[in-house]
Amino acid sequence: MSQPQEENKSENGPTTQSYEFRQPPPPNPQLYDRQISTVLATTLTPEQVVIYEEFPEILTKSKEDLEDLLSNDVCFDSFFESIERIRHTLAVRDEMRVGNETSAKETLSQENELNQLRQHVQEQENALIKLNSTIQEKLKLQQNALQRFSPSVLLTKLKSGVQQSDELSEQMASSFLSGELETDQFIKHFREIRKVFHLRNAKVEIVKNKPGILDDSIREELRKLGHGSVTFDPKYSRGIGLLTLQNPERHNALSGKMMAELSDIVDKLENIVKFDTNGNLNNVNIVNELDKENNLIGIIVTGSRNTFCSGLDLSVAKDHILTPENGKKMSLLMQDTLFRFGQLPLISVAAVEGHALGGGAELVTACDFRCISETSKIRFVQVKMSVIPGWGGGKRLIDIVGGVNALKIMGTSDPITAQNGLELGFVDVIAPHGECVNRAREFLNRYVYFSERDERKGGNGNDDNINENKKINSVKAVRGLKLLISRTKNSEEYKNFLLYEHELFGSLWGQKENVDAVLKTRK
Ligand SMILES: CC[C@H](C(=O)O)C(=O)SCCNC(=O)CCNC(=O)[C@H](O)C(C)(C)COP(=O)(O)OP(=O)(O)OC[C@H]1O[C@@H](n2cnc3c(N)ncnc32)[C@H](O)[C@@H]1OP(=O)(O)O
């Protein structure tokens, strides 16, 4: 008779490994031979044959014995359990039961430890979430703190320190001259103050010449060049300001004076929003010079006399901005101005009547949206001037229409019109001639007013019959949205791209081909 395999028991009794299923020993050959199976097969049903084949021990019983077994459960169980195969199976079953009990006890004994571990993991996770939120808050505070120490802010503070020292020494001199101050006191303090003035002034000169920090000197130099003006009406419509290029005799070409005035307006609009020390969008306590009602959320940019802008004023360029150095200064100022314009928390729409050429086309790309008339023409003519865009319009055009379309538009100087502008994704609204500013206002009203009409009737929102008591959108929320979007255009990579465009422009402007082109255009 085959013995059950030797159990590989552990010192704690049978392990679950010892329960690999083992086949029970084969039927006992002595109890069963071929003749019996033939007899059985002729007298029994197939089911009965199976029983006899599985348990041939039954064959050793007489009919009376079998009747006894069937009538007496105790005898039946004892006979059944005396069968080798059954004994073996019962033994395996008992071993497995013992093993299961042991495993169950082992598992239960670890339940407390498991619950403690689970609780510890939960506590760690909560602590991690808390730490993460603290880190986010600290990062926001750090960002706002760093913003206060940006190069341009430090330069401005340094300059105001120079001015304060200068004013203080002036006051001291007049006090001395009026006899209010003793000579030795005056000499002692005046010398100290002038020393601080000169130290601060020297630092301003060092910082000013550091690349990438645009100081006012370029703006002030260009301010002296040419005519025209740039005006801003902060109350053009509720929550919407109107910025207008005014140089109609030259199709609103941008002179140096106008570039400086455009930059001034951007300066004034920049502090329309401030973050409080907790990094919250806090503009309730700021009285902005241009937005006294503190409700501006949109700005329309347009040109006077039904034309937009024919780019750089070539009369000014011919006389003052033909050298590479001056071309770079002009490019730096306009890139800086249009970059900061794009960062304003205001939704901007270019209302383009007539022509937008060269730098005028670049100005159009600096707006978030574009409304053009059925007859407008927007042309990047820079390549005809033997240069590339110098006001940041190349990068912005690529972002709006994609690289391939941008290459076609800038390489061929083909006009963007009402016909192809929508398809290019460059134009958002097409207006009848002379109606661009009105349609731009209607477009922006959807951001100014809470358009229940859109909610109710699926209107297109271009509803000019907005009445003043209509519910208005949260100014801070809409400004917050624009801050979010413009953040995507404020990365180091984005700024480096603009710098690259500026450098490429600077390598072309003022070269013979470019000078000839400018002089040819302006006889
Ligand atoms: C980064 C700089 C950027 C670049 O490099 O590309 C530039 O922006 S460079 C300038 C690119 N702009 C141009 O080349 C536009 C040149 N002007 C024209 O194509 C036409 O003047 C046009 C289409 C704007 C209007 O044509 P139209 O026939 O209707 O009128 P006129 O040409 O007779 O012009 C009327 C009057 O305006 C003067 N004008 C027009 N554009 C400029 C300009 N950009 N700078 C200076 N002056 C301009 C034009 O000289 C006429 O004045 P007048 O005294 O009667 O000669």
PDB file of C-alpha atoms in Angstrom, residues 191-400:
ATOM      1  CA  ARG A 191      28.705 115.176   2.483  1.00  0.00           C
ATOM      2  CA  GLU A 192      27.074 111.968   3.789  1.00  0.00           C
ATOM      3  CA  ILE A 193      23.938 112.471   1.698  1.00  0.00           C
ATOM      4  CA  ARG A 194      25.860 113.272  -1.490  1.00  0.00           C
ATOM      5  CA  LYS A 195      28.031 110.187  -0.927  1.00  0.00           C
ATOM      6  CA  VAL A 196      24.877 108.020  -0.769  1.00  0.00           C
ATOM      7  CA  PHE A 197      23.541 109.821  -3.889  1.00  0.00           C
ATOM      8  CA  HIS A 198      26.669 109.076  -5.897  1.00  0.00           C
ATOM      9  CA  LEU A 199      26.855 105.460  -4.717  1.00  0.00           C
ATOM     10  CA  ARG A 200      23.220 104.883  -5.705  1.00  0.00           C
ATOM     11  CA  ASN A 201      23.661 106.679  -9.022  1.00  0.00           C
ATOM     12  CA  ALA A 202      26.720 104.580  -9.832  1.00  0.00           C
ATOM     13  CA  LYS A 203      24.661 101.422  -9.157  1.00  0.00           C
ATOM     14  CA  VAL A 204      21.888 102.667 -11.466  1.00  0.00           C
ATOM     15  CA  GLU A 205      24.429 103.109 -14.268  1.00  0.00           C
ATOM     16  CA  ILE A 206      25.779  99.569 -13.704  1.00  0.00           C
ATOM     17  CA  VAL A 207      22.299  97.996 -13.699  1.00  0.00           C
ATOM     18  CA  LYS A 208      21.080 100.088 -16.648  1.00  0.00           C
ATOM     19  CA  ASN A 209      23.769  98.709 -18.942  1.00  0.00           C
ATOM     20  CA  LYS A 210      23.070  95.114 -17.881  1.00  0.00           C
ATOM     21  CA  PRO A 211      21.546  93.276 -20.945  1.00  0.00           C
ATOM     22  CA  GLY A 212      17.859  92.396 -20.741  1.00  0.00           C
ATOM     23  CA  ILE A 213      16.873  95.165 -18.395  1.00  0.00           C
ATOM     24  CA  LEU A 214      15.191  97.883 -20.345  1.00  0.00           C
ATOM     25  CA  ASP A 215      15.557 101.249 -18.723  1.00  0.00           C
ATOM     26  CA  ASP A 216      13.767 104.491 -19.513  1.00  0.00           C
ATOM     27  CA  SER A 217      16.667 106.047 -21.394  1.00  0.00           C
ATOM     28  CA  ILE A 218      15.736 104.283 -24.661  1.00  0.00           C
ATOM     29  CA  ARG A 219      12.106 105.359 -24.258  1.00  0.00           C
ATOM     30  CA  GLU A 220      13.088 108.943 -23.519  1.00  0.00           C
ATOM     31  CA  GLU A 221      15.439 109.001 -26.517  1.00  0.00           C
ATOM     32  CA  LEU A 222      12.702 107.791 -28.875  1.00  0.00           C
ATOM     33  CA  ARG A 223      10.086 110.079 -27.308  1.00  0.00           C
ATOM     34  CA  LYS A 224      11.787 113.002 -29.017  1.00  0.00           C
ATOM     35  CA  LEU A 225      11.295 111.532 -32.483  1.00  0.00           C
ATOM     36  CA  GLY A 226       8.363 112.351 -34.730  1.00  0.00           C
ATOM     37  CA  HIS A 227       4.745 113.346 -34.214  1.00  0.00           C
ATOM     38  CA  GLY A 228       1.357 111.794 -33.596  1.00  0.00           C
ATOM     39  CA  SER A 229       0.037 110.445 -30.326  1.00  0.00           C
ATOM     40  CA  VAL A 230      -1.467 107.410 -28.650  1.00  0.00           C
ATOM     41  CA  THR A 231      -4.605 108.096 -26.637  1.00  0.00           C
ATOM     42  CA  PHE A 232      -6.476 105.903 -24.133  1.00  0.00           C
ATOM     43  CA  ASP A 233     -10.111 106.387 -23.146  1.00  0.00           C
ATOM     44  CA  PRO A 234     -10.728 104.202 -20.040  1.00  0.00           C
ATOM     45  CA  LYS A 235     -14.462 104.903 -20.185  1.00  0.00           C
ATOM     46  CA  TYR A 236     -15.145 104.121 -23.809  1.00  0.00           C
ATOM     47  CA  SER A 237     -17.778 101.635 -22.617  1.00  0.00           C
ATOM     48  CA  ARG A 238     -18.493  99.992 -19.256  1.00  0.00           C
ATOM     49  CA  GLY A 239     -15.409  97.923 -18.358  1.00  0.00           C
ATOM     50  CA  ILE A 240     -13.842  98.601 -21.786  1.00  0.00           C
ATOM     51  CA  GLY A 241     -11.098 101.108 -22.665  1.00  0.00           C
ATOM     52  CA  LEU A 242     -10.239 102.351 -26.179  1.00  0.00           C
ATOM     53  CA  LEU A 243      -6.585 102.834 -27.207  1.00  0.00           C
ATOM     54  CA  THR A 244      -6.211 104.810 -30.451  1.00  0.00           C
ATOM     55  CA  LEU A 245      -3.143 105.397 -32.649  1.00  0.00           C
ATOM     56  CA  GLN A 246      -3.328 109.005 -33.849  1.00  0.00           C
ATOM     57  CA  ASN A 247      -1.075 109.812 -36.826  1.00  0.00           C
ATOM     58  CA  PRO A 248      -3.644 109.975 -39.638  1.00  0.00           C
ATOM     59  CA  GLU A 249      -1.423 111.882 -42.092  1.00  0.00           C
ATOM     60  CA  ARG A 250       0.844 108.845 -42.102  1.00  0.00           C
ATOM     61  CA  HIS A 251      -1.738 106.108 -41.873  1.00  0.00           C
ATOM     62  CA  ASN A 252      -1.086 106.007 -38.100  1.00  0.00           C
ATOM     63  CA  ALA A 253       2.558 105.000 -38.615  1.00  0.00           C
ATOM     64  CA  LEU A 254       4.274 104.738 -35.224  1.00  0.00           C
ATOM     65  CA  SER A 255       6.776 107.520 -34.514  1.00  0.00           C
ATOM     66  CA  GLY A 256       9.238 107.352 -31.619  1.00  0.00           C
ATOM     67  CA  LYS A 257       6.951 109.686 -29.665  1.00  0.00           C
ATOM     68  CA  MET A 258       4.011 107.322 -30.141  1.00  0.00           C
ATOM     69  CA  MET A 259       6.090 104.296 -29.118  1.00  0.00           C
ATOM     70  CA  ALA A 260       6.981 106.083 -25.863  1.00  0.00           C
ATOM     71  CA  GLU A 261       3.325 107.066 -25.247  1.00  0.00           C
ATOM     72  CA  LEU A 262       2.168 103.502 -25.895  1.00  0.00           C
ATOM     73  CA  SER A 263       4.744 102.324 -23.345  1.00  0.00           C
ATOM     74  CA  ASP A 264       3.548 104.955 -20.843  1.00  0.00           C
ATOM     75  CA  ILE A 265      -0.047 103.704 -21.116  1.00  0.00           C
ATOM     76  CA  VAL A 266       1.073 100.118 -20.525  1.00  0.00           C
ATOM     77  CA  ASP A 267       3.012 101.295 -17.443  1.00  0.00           C
ATOM     78  CA  LYS A 268      -0.098 102.940 -16.027  1.00  0.00           C
ATOM     79  CA  LEU A 269      -2.309  99.925 -16.690  1.00  0.00           C
ATOM     80  CA  GLU A 270       0.193  97.445 -15.251  1.00  0.00           C
ATOM     81  CA  ASN A 271      -0.609  98.194 -11.609  1.00  0.00           C
ATOM     82  CA  ILE A 272      -4.334  97.738 -12.170  1.00  0.00           C
ATOM     83  CA  VAL A 273      -3.918  94.438 -10.328  1.00  0.00           C
ATOM     84  CA  LYS A 274      -1.724  93.620  -7.332  1.00  0.00           C
ATOM     85  CA  PHE A 275      -1.273  90.543  -5.208  1.00  0.00           C
ATOM     86  CA  ASP A 276      -1.550  90.950  -1.447  1.00  0.00           C
ATOM     87  CA  THR A 277       1.031  89.373   0.882  1.00  0.00           C
ATOM     88  CA  ASN A 278      -0.932  86.138   0.911  1.00  0.00           C
ATOM     89  CA  GLY A 279      -0.715  85.949  -2.859  1.00  0.00           C
ATOM     90  CA  ASN A 280      -4.404  86.783  -3.314  1.00  0.00           C
ATOM     91  CA  LEU A 281      -5.572  88.701  -6.372  1.00  0.00           C
ATOM     92  CA  ASN A 282      -6.180  91.897  -4.471  1.00  0.00           C
ATOM     93  CA  ASN A 283      -7.072  94.979  -6.425  1.00  0.00           C
ATOM     94  CA  VAL A 284      -9.768  96.471  -4.235  1.00  0.00           C
ATOM     95  CA  ASN A 285      -7.571  99.076  -2.630  1.00  0.00           C
ATOM     96  CA  ILE A 286      -5.810 100.305  -5.715  1.00  0.00           C
ATOM     97  CA  VAL A 287      -6.948 103.529  -7.300  1.00  0.00           C
ATOM     98  CA  ASN A 288      -5.498 103.193 -10.762  1.00  0.00           C
ATOM     99  CA  GLU A 289      -4.926 106.537 -12.506  1.00  0.00           C
ATOM    100  CA  LEU A 290      -6.617 105.251 -15.651  1.00  0.00           C
ATOM    101  CA  ASP A 291      -9.260 103.041 -14.037  1.00  0.00           C
ATOM    102  CA  LYS A 292     -10.769 104.973 -11.145  1.00  0.00           C
ATOM    103  CA  GLU A 293     -13.907 102.801 -11.126  1.00  0.00           C
ATOM    104  CA  ASN A 294     -11.644  99.726 -10.993  1.00  0.00           C
ATOM    105  CA  ASN A 295     -13.866  97.895 -13.480  1.00  0.00           C
ATOM    106  CA  LEU A 296     -11.710  97.689 -16.620  1.00  0.00           C
ATOM    107  CA  ILE A 297     -11.537  94.214 -18.104  1.00  0.00           C
ATOM    108  CA  GLY A 298     -11.301  94.893 -21.837  1.00  0.00           C
ATOM    109  CA  ILE A 299      -9.216  97.080 -24.146  1.00  0.00           C
ATOM    110  CA  ILE A 300      -9.814  97.797 -27.831  1.00  0.00           C
ATOM    111  CA  VAL A 301      -6.810  98.873 -29.952  1.00  0.00           C
ATOM    112  CA  THR A 302      -7.526 100.784 -33.154  1.00  0.00           C
ATOM    113  CA  GLY A 303      -6.241 103.507 -35.494  1.00  0.00           C
ATOM    114  CA  SER A 304      -7.735 106.892 -36.334  1.00  0.00           C
ATOM    115  CA  ARG A 305      -9.533 107.728 -39.625  1.00  0.00           C
ATOM    116  CA  ASN A 306     -10.494 104.184 -40.505  1.00  0.00           C
ATOM    117  CA  THR A 307      -7.061 102.726 -40.887  1.00  0.00           C
ATOM    118  CA  PHE A 308      -5.067 100.771 -38.318  1.00  0.00           C
ATOM    119  CA  CYS A 309      -1.294 101.371 -38.570  1.00  0.00           C
ATOM    120  CA  SER A 310       1.252 101.363 -41.402  1.00  0.00           C
ATOM    121  CA  GLY A 311       4.057 100.257 -39.104  1.00  0.00           C
ATOM    122  CA  LEU A 312       7.206 102.177 -38.187  1.00  0.00           C
ATOM    123  CA  ASP A 313       7.068 105.840 -39.225  1.00  0.00           C
ATOM    124  CA  LEU A 314       9.588 105.709 -42.083  1.00  0.00           C
ATOM    125  CA  SER A 315      10.110 109.456 -42.042  1.00  0.00           C
ATOM    126  CA  VAL A 316      11.408 109.107 -38.488  1.00  0.00           C
ATOM    127  CA  ALA A 317      13.340 105.972 -39.431  1.00  0.00           C
ATOM    128  CA  LYS A 318      15.010 107.725 -42.396  1.00  0.00           C
ATOM    129  CA  ASP A 319      16.301 110.550 -40.194  1.00  0.00           C
ATOM    130  CA  HIS A 320      16.912 108.847 -36.827  1.00  0.00           C
ATOM    131  CA  ILE A 321      16.644 105.043 -36.832  1.00  0.00           C
ATOM    132  CA  LEU A 322      18.743 103.842 -39.745  1.00  0.00           C
ATOM    133  CA  THR A 323      21.721 102.480 -37.792  1.00  0.00           C
ATOM    134  CA  PRO A 324      21.786  98.935 -36.364  1.00  0.00           C
ATOM    135  CA  GLU A 325      22.203 100.365 -32.873  1.00  0.00           C
ATOM    136  CA  ASN A 326      19.142 102.600 -33.104  1.00  0.00           C
ATOM    137  CA  GLY A 327      17.161  99.853 -34.805  1.00  0.00           C
ATOM    138  CA  LYS A 328      17.940  97.573 -31.839  1.00  0.00           C
ATOM    139  CA  LYS A 329      16.825 100.255 -29.364  1.00  0.00           C
ATOM    140  CA  MET A 330      13.524 100.701 -31.212  1.00  0.00           C
ATOM    141  CA  SER A 331      13.051  96.919 -31.363  1.00  0.00           C
ATOM    142  CA  LEU A 332      13.842  96.555 -27.632  1.00  0.00           C
ATOM    143  CA  LEU A 333      11.330  99.222 -26.634  1.00  0.00           C
ATOM    144  CA  MET A 334       8.536  97.852 -28.835  1.00  0.00           C
ATOM    145  CA  GLN A 335       9.194  94.217 -27.876  1.00  0.00           C
ATOM    146  CA  ASP A 336       9.161  95.187 -24.197  1.00  0.00           C
ATOM    147  CA  THR A 337       6.014  97.313 -24.563  1.00  0.00           C
ATOM    148  CA  LEU A 338       4.032  94.719 -26.519  1.00  0.00           C
ATOM    149  CA  PHE A 339       5.189  91.894 -24.220  1.00  0.00           C
ATOM    150  CA  ARG A 340       3.986  93.847 -21.166  1.00  0.00           C
ATOM    151  CA  PHE A 341       0.782  94.794 -23.033  1.00  0.00           C
ATOM    152  CA  GLY A 342       0.108  91.081 -23.504  1.00  0.00           C
ATOM    153  CA  GLN A 343       0.654  90.466 -19.790  1.00  0.00           C
ATOM    154  CA  LEU A 344      -1.965  93.047 -18.733  1.00  0.00           C
ATOM    155  CA  PRO A 345      -4.976  91.484 -16.953  1.00  0.00           C
ATOM    156  CA  LEU A 346      -7.206  92.935 -19.685  1.00  0.00           C
ATOM    157  CA  ILE A 347      -8.786  91.113 -22.629  1.00  0.00           C
ATOM    158  CA  SER A 348      -7.610  92.929 -25.771  1.00  0.00           C
ATOM    159  CA  VAL A 349      -9.190  93.157 -29.224  1.00  0.00           C
ATOM    160  CA  ALA A 350      -7.511  94.737 -32.276  1.00  0.00           C
ATOM    161  CA  ALA A 351     -10.170  96.622 -34.309  1.00  0.00           C
ATOM    162  CA  VAL A 352      -8.509  96.730 -37.726  1.00  0.00           C
ATOM    163  CA  GLU A 353      -9.900  99.008 -40.422  1.00  0.00           C
ATOM    164  CA  GLY A 354      -7.877  99.608 -43.609  1.00  0.00           C
ATOM    165  CA  HIS A 355      -4.190  98.663 -43.447  1.00  0.00           C
ATOM    166  CA  ALA A 356      -2.036  97.044 -40.768  1.00  0.00           C
ATOM    167  CA  LEU A 357       1.453  96.835 -42.263  1.00  0.00           C
ATOM    168  CA  GLY A 358       4.842  95.736 -40.905  1.00  0.00           C
ATOM    169  CA  GLY A 359       4.996  96.781 -37.260  1.00  0.00           C
ATOM    170  CA  GLY A 360       1.258  97.515 -37.515  1.00  0.00           C
ATOM    171  CA  ALA A 361       0.658  93.821 -38.258  1.00  0.00           C
ATOM    172  CA  GLU A 362       2.869  92.950 -35.253  1.00  0.00           C
ATOM    173  CA  LEU A 363       0.732  95.240 -33.087  1.00  0.00           C
ATOM    174  CA  VAL A 364      -2.361  93.275 -34.215  1.00  0.00           C
ATOM    175  CA  THR A 365      -0.762  90.007 -33.011  1.00  0.00           C
ATOM    176  CA  ALA A 366      -0.187  91.532 -29.562  1.00  0.00           C
ATOM    177  CA  CYS A 367      -3.965  91.471 -28.938  1.00  0.00           C
ATOM    178  CA  ASP A 368      -5.875  88.432 -27.675  1.00  0.00           C
ATOM    179  CA  PHE A 369      -8.520  88.727 -30.401  1.00  0.00           C
ATOM    180  CA  ARG A 370      -8.858  90.381 -33.811  1.00  0.00           C
ATOM    181  CA  CYS A 371     -11.876  92.105 -35.443  1.00  0.00           C
ATOM    182  CA  ILE A 372     -11.226  93.173 -39.038  1.00  0.00           C
ATOM    183  CA  SER A 373     -13.397  94.797 -41.694  1.00  0.00           C
ATOM    184  CA  GLU A 374     -14.399  93.210 -44.982  1.00  0.00           C
ATOM    185  CA  THR A 375     -11.830  95.357 -46.770  1.00  0.00           C
ATOM    186  CA  SER A 376      -8.938  95.277 -44.245  1.00  0.00           C
ATOM    187  CA  LYS A 377      -5.480  94.098 -45.248  1.00  0.00           C
ATOM    188  CA  ILE A 378      -2.925  92.884 -42.683  1.00  0.00           C
ATOM    189  CA  ARG A 379       0.519  92.437 -44.219  1.00  0.00           C
ATOM    190  CA  PHE A 380       3.874  91.466 -42.742  1.00  0.00           C
ATOM    191  CA  VAL A 381       6.035  93.518 -45.153  1.00  0.00           C
ATOM    192  CA  GLN A 382       9.233  93.170 -43.082  1.00  0.00           C
ATOM    193  CA  VAL A 383      10.877  90.866 -45.635  1.00  0.00           C
ATOM    194  CA  LYS A 384      10.300  93.630 -48.241  1.00  0.00           C
ATOM    195  CA  MET A 385      12.338  95.866 -45.929  1.00  0.00           C
ATOM    196  CA  SER A 386      15.069  93.160 -45.847  1.00  0.00           C
ATOM    197  CA  VAL A 387      14.383  92.417 -42.177  1.00  0.00           C
ATOM    198  CA  ILE A 388      12.208  90.132 -40.065  1.00  0.00           C
ATOM    199  CA  PRO A 389       9.666  91.325 -37.481  1.00  0.00           C
ATOM    200  CA  GLY A 390      11.342  93.340 -34.733  1.00  0.00           C
ATOM    201  CA  TRP A 391       8.458  93.990 -32.323  1.00  0.00           C
ATOM    202  CA  GLY A 392       7.851  90.359 -31.276  1.00  0.00           C
ATOM    203  CA  GLY A 393       5.208  89.789 -33.943  1.00  0.00           C
ATOM    204  CA  GLY A 394       7.028  86.822 -35.510  1.00  0.00           C
ATOM    205  CA  LYS A 395       6.759  84.667 -32.387  1.00  0.00           C
ATOM    206  CA  ARG A 396       3.199  85.755 -31.741  1.00  0.00           C
ATOM    207  CA  LEU A 397       2.140  85.008 -35.356  1.00  0.00           C
ATOM    208  CA  ILE A 398       3.665  81.515 -35.061  1.00  0.00           C
ATOM    209  CA  ASP A 399       1.679  80.961 -31.839  1.00  0.00           C
ATOM    210  CA  ILE A 400      -1.564  82.103 -33.537  1.00  0.00           C
TER     211      ILE A 400
END
